Amino acid sequence: MTSKQQNVCAVVIVHGQSEYALINSIKSKLRVNLKVFSRDKGKTSIQINGLSTIFENSIFKSKNKLLQEYPGIKKKKNKLDDFKIFTFMDVDDCSDISVKNNYLDGHLSDISKHPLREYFYPIYCDENLEAVLDDVNFPFIAKTNRQKKKYIVVFDSVEQIANEENIQDFCDKLKKSEKTNLEVLVKYMLDHKFEIKS
């Protein structure tokens, strides 16, 4: 048996601590080769109306800069192959209604000429991740910033033993929620899990 070489399949730009911890937990359980981008491990939040600034930083401002930062991204001709940039954001603290509605409709504001725009996939939680988790009866919902770190181990809890099946179950529950499209990202992670070739 040999392990299948995995390219970096995505970068997930996360809003804050809850999103950072949850995505890292699922990433770890499925052994998905994706990168999580945050400010100080989510301790300083990234807002929807600040995404255009993030996309102008030294990592995301061009394809070449992105490939320098993440050399494991697969390239085919002049395209990034089997690769996405997800933005995983809460919408409750976005004061600009047009930016918020644009995001909920699957578009990012102020990036129409960005060279990487074809790879952007907005993921929203309306109002926030905790409201979404409550909506899908997730076994643990953080009430404080200190508790948000526990998302990293939540799939190891007695009720939620970590495996692909319960992550698939979580994805199926998310599909039924009108508060999010997070199932798109979770399904993408399931589709890109680490596999052993026999």
PDB file of C-alpha atoms in Angstrom:
ATOM      1  CA  MET A   1       0.000   0.000   0.000  1.00  0.00           C
ATOM      2  CA  THR A   2       1.163   3.505  -0.768  1.00  0.00           C
ATOM      3  CA  SER A   3      -0.265   6.842   0.251  1.00  0.00           C
ATOM      4  CA  LYS A   4      -1.733   9.003  -2.459  1.00  0.00           C
ATOM      5  CA  GLN A   5       0.224  12.255  -2.858  1.00  0.00           C
ATOM      6  CA  GLN A   6      -2.025  15.100  -1.827  1.00  0.00           C
ATOM      7  CA  ASN A   7      -1.776  18.562  -3.271  1.00  0.00           C
ATOM      8  CA  VAL A   8      -2.977  21.594  -1.344  1.00  0.00           C
ATOM      9  CA  CYS A   9      -6.648  21.593  -2.378  1.00  0.00           C
ATOM     10  CA  ALA A  10      -7.817  24.777  -0.669  1.00  0.00           C
ATOM     11  CA  VAL A  11      -7.103  27.742   1.531  1.00  0.00           C
ATOM     12  CA  VAL A  12      -9.851  28.570   4.032  1.00  0.00           C
ATOM     13  CA  ILE A  13      -9.876  32.159   5.271  1.00  0.00           C
ATOM     14  CA  VAL A  14     -11.686  32.081   8.605  1.00  0.00           C
ATOM     15  CA  HIS A  15     -13.613  34.767  10.478  1.00  0.00           C
ATOM     16  CA  GLY A  16     -12.531  33.970  14.043  1.00  0.00           C
ATOM     17  CA  GLN A  17     -11.715  31.406  16.719  1.00  0.00           C
ATOM     18  CA  SER A  18     -14.780  29.181  16.299  1.00  0.00           C
ATOM     19  CA  GLU A  19     -14.301  28.833  12.541  1.00  0.00           C
ATOM     20  CA  TYR A  20     -10.546  28.317  12.959  1.00  0.00           C
ATOM     21  CA  ALA A  21     -11.005  25.548  15.531  1.00  0.00           C
ATOM     22  CA  LEU A  22     -13.852  23.779  13.702  1.00  0.00           C
ATOM     23  CA  ILE A  23     -12.091  23.665  10.321  1.00  0.00           C
ATOM     24  CA  ASN A  24      -8.815  22.522  11.889  1.00  0.00           C
ATOM     25  CA  SER A  25     -10.686  19.774  13.740  1.00  0.00           C
ATOM     26  CA  ILE A  26     -12.334  18.422  10.571  1.00  0.00           C
ATOM     27  CA  LYS A  27      -9.102  18.884   8.588  1.00  0.00           C
ATOM     28  CA  SER A  28      -7.212  16.841  11.171  1.00  0.00           C
ATOM     29  CA  LYS A  29      -9.794  14.042  11.323  1.00  0.00           C
ATOM     30  CA  LEU A  30      -9.995  13.673   7.527  1.00  0.00           C
ATOM     31  CA  ARG A  31      -6.292  14.457   6.972  1.00  0.00           C
ATOM     32  CA  VAL A  32      -7.157  16.987   4.274  1.00  0.00           C
ATOM     33  CA  ASN A  33      -4.263  18.940   2.797  1.00  0.00           C
ATOM     34  CA  LEU A  34      -5.719  22.424   3.050  1.00  0.00           C
ATOM     35  CA  LYS A  35      -4.396  25.576   4.675  1.00  0.00           C
ATOM     36  CA  VAL A  36      -6.273  27.699   7.189  1.00  0.00           C
ATOM     37  CA  PHE A  37      -5.620  31.445   7.029  1.00  0.00           C
ATOM     38  CA  SER A  38      -6.536  33.560  10.044  1.00  0.00           C
ATOM     39  CA  ARG A  39      -5.352  36.442  12.161  1.00  0.00           C
ATOM     40  CA  ASP A  40      -3.610  35.114  15.273  1.00  0.00           C
ATOM     41  CA  LYS A  41      -5.372  31.710  15.116  1.00  0.00           C
ATOM     42  CA  GLY A  42      -8.730  33.456  14.967  1.00  0.00           C
ATOM     43  CA  LYS A  43      -8.218  35.567  18.084  1.00  0.00           C
ATOM     44  CA  THR A  44      -8.471  38.689  15.919  1.00  0.00           C
ATOM     45  CA  SER A  45     -11.455  38.387  13.598  1.00  0.00           C
ATOM     46  CA  ILE A  46     -11.584  38.989   9.865  1.00  0.00           C
ATOM     47  CA  GLN A  47     -14.747  40.781   8.770  1.00  0.00           C
ATOM     48  CA  ILE A  48     -16.604  40.379   5.477  1.00  0.00           C
ATOM     49  CA  ASN A  49     -16.085  44.037   4.625  1.00  0.00           C
ATOM     50  CA  GLY A  50     -12.340  43.570   5.297  1.00  0.00           C
ATOM     51  CA  LEU A  51     -11.853  40.693   2.847  1.00  0.00           C
ATOM     52  CA  SER A  52     -10.766  43.015   0.033  1.00  0.00           C
ATOM     53  CA  THR A  53      -7.842  44.093   2.258  1.00  0.00           C
ATOM     54  CA  ILE A  54      -6.921  40.432   2.927  1.00  0.00           C
ATOM     55  CA  PHE A  55      -6.915  39.767  -0.822  1.00  0.00           C
ATOM     56  CA  GLU A  56      -4.401  42.566  -1.330  1.00  0.00           C
ATOM     57  CA  ASN A  57      -1.908  41.214   1.216  1.00  0.00           C
ATOM     58  CA  SER A  58       1.413  39.598   0.296  1.00  0.00           C
ATOM     59  CA  ILE A  59      -0.107  36.084   0.050  1.00  0.00           C
ATOM     60  CA  PHE A  60      -3.308  36.592  -1.952  1.00  0.00           C
ATOM     61  CA  LYS A  61      -2.549  39.517  -4.248  1.00  0.00           C
ATOM     62  CA  SER A  62      -1.485  37.320  -7.185  1.00  0.00           C
ATOM     63  CA  LYS A  63      -1.272  33.719  -8.336  1.00  0.00           C
ATOM     64  CA  ASN A  64       2.527  33.783  -8.104  1.00  0.00           C
ATOM     65  CA  LYS A  65       2.468  35.075  -4.520  1.00  0.00           C
ATOM     66  CA  LEU A  66      -0.077  32.408  -3.553  1.00  0.00           C
ATOM     67  CA  LEU A  67       2.087  29.664  -5.093  1.00  0.00           C
ATOM     68  CA  GLN A  68       5.164  30.989  -3.278  1.00  0.00           C
ATOM     69  CA  GLU A  69       3.304  30.789   0.052  1.00  0.00           C
ATOM     70  CA  TYR A  70       1.680  27.410  -0.680  1.00  0.00           C
ATOM     71  CA  PRO A  71       3.942  25.548  -3.151  1.00  0.00           C
ATOM     72  CA  GLY A  72       1.855  22.354  -2.841  1.00  0.00           C
ATOM     73  CA  ILE A  73      -0.972  23.827  -4.953  1.00  0.00           C
ATOM     74  CA  LYS A  74      -1.290  21.892  -8.210  1.00  0.00           C
ATOM     75  CA  LYS A  75      -1.004  23.931 -11.393  1.00  0.00           C
ATOM     76  CA  LYS A  76      -2.126  22.895 -14.868  1.00  0.00           C
ATOM     77  CA  LYS A  77      -0.980  25.219 -17.626  1.00  0.00           C
ATOM     78  CA  ASN A  78      -1.807  28.658 -16.228  1.00  0.00           C
ATOM     79  CA  LYS A  79      -4.635  27.494 -13.928  1.00  0.00           C
ATOM     80  CA  LEU A  80      -4.700  26.303 -10.344  1.00  0.00           C
ATOM     81  CA  ASP A  81      -5.993  22.740 -10.576  1.00  0.00           C
ATOM     82  CA  ASP A  82      -8.592  21.319  -8.161  1.00  0.00           C
ATOM     83  CA  PHE A  83      -8.163  24.314  -5.867  1.00  0.00           C
ATOM     84  CA  LYS A  84     -10.473  26.777  -4.088  1.00  0.00           C
ATOM     85  CA  ILE A  85     -10.183  29.706  -1.704  1.00  0.00           C
ATOM     86  CA  PHE A  86     -13.054  29.546   0.780  1.00  0.00           C
ATOM     87  CA  THR A  87     -13.984  32.520   2.931  1.00  0.00           C
ATOM     88  CA  PHE A  88     -15.764  31.212   6.041  1.00  0.00           C
ATOM     89  CA  MET A  89     -17.502  34.194   7.665  1.00  0.00           C
ATOM     90  CA  ASP A  90     -20.181  35.166  10.163  1.00  0.00           C
ATOM     91  CA  VAL A  91     -22.502  37.833   8.776  1.00  0.00           C
ATOM     92  CA  ASP A  92     -23.881  39.214  12.056  1.00  0.00           C
ATOM     93  CA  ASP A  93     -21.251  41.928  12.438  1.00  0.00           C
ATOM     94  CA  CYS A  94     -21.312  43.223   8.856  1.00  0.00           C
ATOM     95  CA  SER A  95     -22.846  46.706   9.059  1.00  0.00           C
ATOM     96  CA  ASP A  96     -22.927  47.341   5.297  1.00  0.00           C
ATOM     97  CA  ILE A  97     -26.199  45.702   4.156  1.00  0.00           C
ATOM     98  CA  SER A  98     -25.224  45.623   0.464  1.00  0.00           C
ATOM     99  CA  VAL A  99     -21.884  43.889   1.252  1.00  0.00           C
ATOM    100  CA  LYS A 100     -23.713  41.431   3.535  1.00  0.00           C
ATOM    101  CA  ASN A 101     -26.436  40.639   0.963  1.00  0.00           C
ATOM    102  CA  ASN A 102     -23.830  40.297  -1.784  1.00  0.00           C
ATOM    103  CA  TYR A 103     -21.948  37.789   0.400  1.00  0.00           C
ATOM    104  CA  LEU A 104     -25.112  35.823   1.196  1.00  0.00           C
ATOM    105  CA  ASP A 105     -25.756  35.649  -2.571  1.00  0.00           C
ATOM    106  CA  GLY A 106     -22.318  34.053  -3.070  1.00  0.00           C
ATOM    107  CA  HIS A 107     -20.315  37.106  -4.151  1.00  0.00           C
ATOM    108  CA  LEU A 108     -17.500  39.115  -2.623  1.00  0.00           C
ATOM    109  CA  SER A 109     -17.601  42.896  -2.806  1.00  0.00           C
ATOM    110  CA  ASP A 110     -14.753  45.032  -4.193  1.00  0.00           C
ATOM    111  CA  ILE A 111     -12.809  42.194  -5.858  1.00  0.00           C
ATOM    112  CA  SER A 112     -14.201  42.246  -9.421  1.00  0.00           C
ATOM    113  CA  LYS A 113     -10.730  42.659 -10.957  1.00  0.00           C
ATOM    114  CA  HIS A 114      -8.826  40.396  -8.574  1.00  0.00           C
ATOM    115  CA  PRO A 115      -6.640  37.831 -10.418  1.00  0.00           C
ATOM    116  CA  LEU A 116      -7.774  34.980  -8.117  1.00  0.00           C
ATOM    117  CA  ARG A 117     -11.513  35.774  -8.088  1.00  0.00           C
ATOM    118  CA  GLU A 118     -12.461  32.594 -10.004  1.00  0.00           C
ATOM    119  CA  TYR A 119     -11.213  30.545  -7.016  1.00  0.00           C
ATOM    120  CA  PHE A 120     -13.226  32.414  -4.329  1.00  0.00           C
ATOM    121  CA  TYR A 121     -16.114  30.562  -2.641  1.00  0.00           C
ATOM    122  CA  PRO A 122     -17.953  32.462   0.121  1.00  0.00           C
ATOM    123  CA  ILE A 123     -19.232  30.355   3.030  1.00  0.00           C
ATOM    124  CA  TYR A 124     -21.610  32.122   5.387  1.00  0.00           C
ATOM    125  CA  CYS A 125     -23.119  31.641   8.830  1.00  0.00           C
ATOM    126  CA  ASP A 126     -26.219  33.722   9.367  1.00  0.00           C
ATOM    127  CA  GLU A 127     -25.905  35.138  12.161  1.00  0.00           C
ATOM    128  CA  ASN A 128     -22.813  33.288  13.401  1.00  0.00           C
ATOM    129  CA  LEU A 129     -21.357  29.777  13.630  1.00  0.00           C
ATOM    130  CA  GLU A 130     -22.849  29.145  17.073  1.00  0.00           C
ATOM    131  CA  ALA A 131     -26.363  29.903  15.736  1.00  0.00           C
ATOM    132  CA  VAL A 132     -25.778  27.434  12.888  1.00  0.00           C
ATOM    133  CA  LEU A 133     -24.511  24.714  15.237  1.00  0.00           C
ATOM    134  CA  ASP A 134     -27.524  25.252  17.463  1.00  0.00           C
ATOM    135  CA  ASP A 135     -29.783  24.970  14.392  1.00  0.00           C
ATOM    136  CA  VAL A 136     -28.327  21.548  13.481  1.00  0.00           C
ATOM    137  CA  ASN A 137     -28.295  20.265  17.097  1.00  0.00           C
ATOM    138  CA  PHE A 138     -24.497  19.987  17.231  1.00  0.00           C
ATOM    139  CA  PRO A 139     -23.417  18.319  20.520  1.00  0.00           C
ATOM    140  CA  PHE A 140     -21.262  21.262  21.658  1.00  0.00           C
ATOM    141  CA  ILE A 141     -21.796  24.993  21.225  1.00  0.00           C
ATOM    142  CA  ALA A 142     -19.271  27.447  22.653  1.00  0.00           C
ATOM    143  CA  LYS A 143     -20.716  30.139  24.898  1.00  0.00           C
ATOM    144  CA  THR A 144     -17.423  31.976  25.549  1.00  0.00           C
ATOM    145  CA  ASN A 145     -14.176  32.671  23.681  1.00  0.00           C
ATOM    146  CA  ARG A 146     -12.370  30.242  26.002  1.00  0.00           C
ATOM    147  CA  GLN A 147     -14.780  27.442  25.049  1.00  0.00           C
ATOM    148  CA  LYS A 148     -14.206  28.041  21.313  1.00  0.00           C
ATOM    149  CA  LYS A 149     -10.865  26.223  21.560  1.00  0.00           C
ATOM    150  CA  LYS A 150     -12.814  23.046  22.372  1.00  0.00           C
ATOM    151  CA  TYR A 151     -14.026  22.710  18.770  1.00  0.00           C
ATOM    152  CA  ILE A 152     -10.595  21.219  18.064  1.00  0.00           C
ATOM    153  CA  VAL A 153     -11.413  18.205  20.263  1.00  0.00           C
ATOM    154  CA  VAL A 154     -15.193  18.101  19.926  1.00  0.00           C
ATOM    155  CA  PHE A 155     -15.116  15.249  17.399  1.00  0.00           C
ATOM    156  CA  ASP A 156     -13.232  13.226  20.039  1.00  0.00           C
ATOM    157  CA  SER A 157     -15.972  13.544  22.648  1.00  0.00           C
ATOM    158  CA  VAL A 158     -17.852  10.491  23.907  1.00  0.00           C
ATOM    159  CA  GLU A 159     -20.992  11.430  21.941  1.00  0.00           C
ATOM    160  CA  GLN A 160     -19.085  12.283  18.764  1.00  0.00           C
ATOM    161  CA  ILE A 161     -16.287   9.788  18.124  1.00  0.00           C
ATOM    162  CA  ALA A 162     -14.282  11.102  15.208  1.00  0.00           C
ATOM    163  CA  ASN A 163     -14.759   9.386  11.925  1.00  0.00           C
ATOM    164  CA  GLU A 164     -15.778  10.117   8.374  1.00  0.00           C
ATOM    165  CA  GLU A 165     -19.316   8.893   9.026  1.00  0.00           C
ATOM    166  CA  ASN A 166     -20.168  11.464  11.695  1.00  0.00           C
ATOM    167  CA  ILE A 167     -18.569  14.255   9.678  1.00  0.00           C
ATOM    168  CA  GLN A 168     -20.805  13.149   6.780  1.00  0.00           C
ATOM    169  CA  ASP A 169     -23.751  13.199   9.183  1.00  0.00           C
ATOM    170  CA  PHE A 170     -22.789  16.737  10.228  1.00  0.00           C
ATOM    171  CA  CYS A 171     -22.655  17.719   6.524  1.00  0.00           C
ATOM    172  CA  ASP A 172     -26.120  16.227   5.916  1.00  0.00           C
ATOM    173  CA  LYS A 173     -27.552  18.219   8.829  1.00  0.00           C
ATOM    174  CA  LEU A 174     -25.959  21.422   7.524  1.00  0.00           C
ATOM    175  CA  LYS A 175     -27.687  20.873   4.147  1.00  0.00           C
ATOM    176  CA  LYS A 176     -31.049  21.182   5.909  1.00  0.00           C
ATOM    177  CA  SER A 177     -30.188  24.462   7.620  1.00  0.00           C
ATOM    178  CA  GLU A 178     -31.235  27.735   6.013  1.00  0.00           C
ATOM    179  CA  LYS A 179     -28.679  29.595   8.120  1.00  0.00           C
ATOM    180  CA  THR A 180     -25.575  28.462   6.236  1.00  0.00           C
ATOM    181  CA  ASN A 181     -23.950  26.953   3.167  1.00  0.00           C
ATOM    182  CA  LEU A 182     -21.157  25.404   5.277  1.00  0.00           C
ATOM    183  CA  GLU A 183     -22.078  21.985   3.889  1.00  0.00           C
ATOM    184  CA  VAL A 184     -20.320  23.032   0.639  1.00  0.00           C
ATOM    185  CA  LEU A 185     -17.000  23.353   2.471  1.00  0.00           C
ATOM    186  CA  VAL A 186     -17.482  20.226   4.612  1.00  0.00           C
ATOM    187  CA  LYS A 187     -18.388  18.168   1.514  1.00  0.00           C
ATOM    188  CA  TYR A 188     -15.313  19.530  -0.293  1.00  0.00           C
ATOM    189  CA  MET A 189     -13.189  18.389   2.659  1.00  0.00           C
ATOM    190  CA  LEU A 190     -14.827  14.947   2.616  1.00  0.00           C
ATOM    191  CA  ASP A 191     -14.156  14.706  -1.131  1.00  0.00           C
ATOM    192  CA  HIS A 192     -10.484  15.603  -0.572  1.00  0.00           C
ATOM    193  CA  LYS A 193      -9.747  13.426   2.449  1.00  0.00           C
ATOM    194  CA  PHE A 194      -6.449  11.539   2.605  1.00  0.00           C
ATOM    195  CA  GLU A 195      -6.626   8.120   0.971  1.00  0.00           C
ATOM    196  CA  ILE A 196      -4.340   5.111   0.902  1.00  0.00           C
ATOM    197  CA  LYS A 197      -3.878   3.425  -2.472  1.00  0.00           C
ATOM    198  CA  SER A 198      -4.008  -0.359  -2.331  1.00  0.00           C
TER     199      SER A 198
END
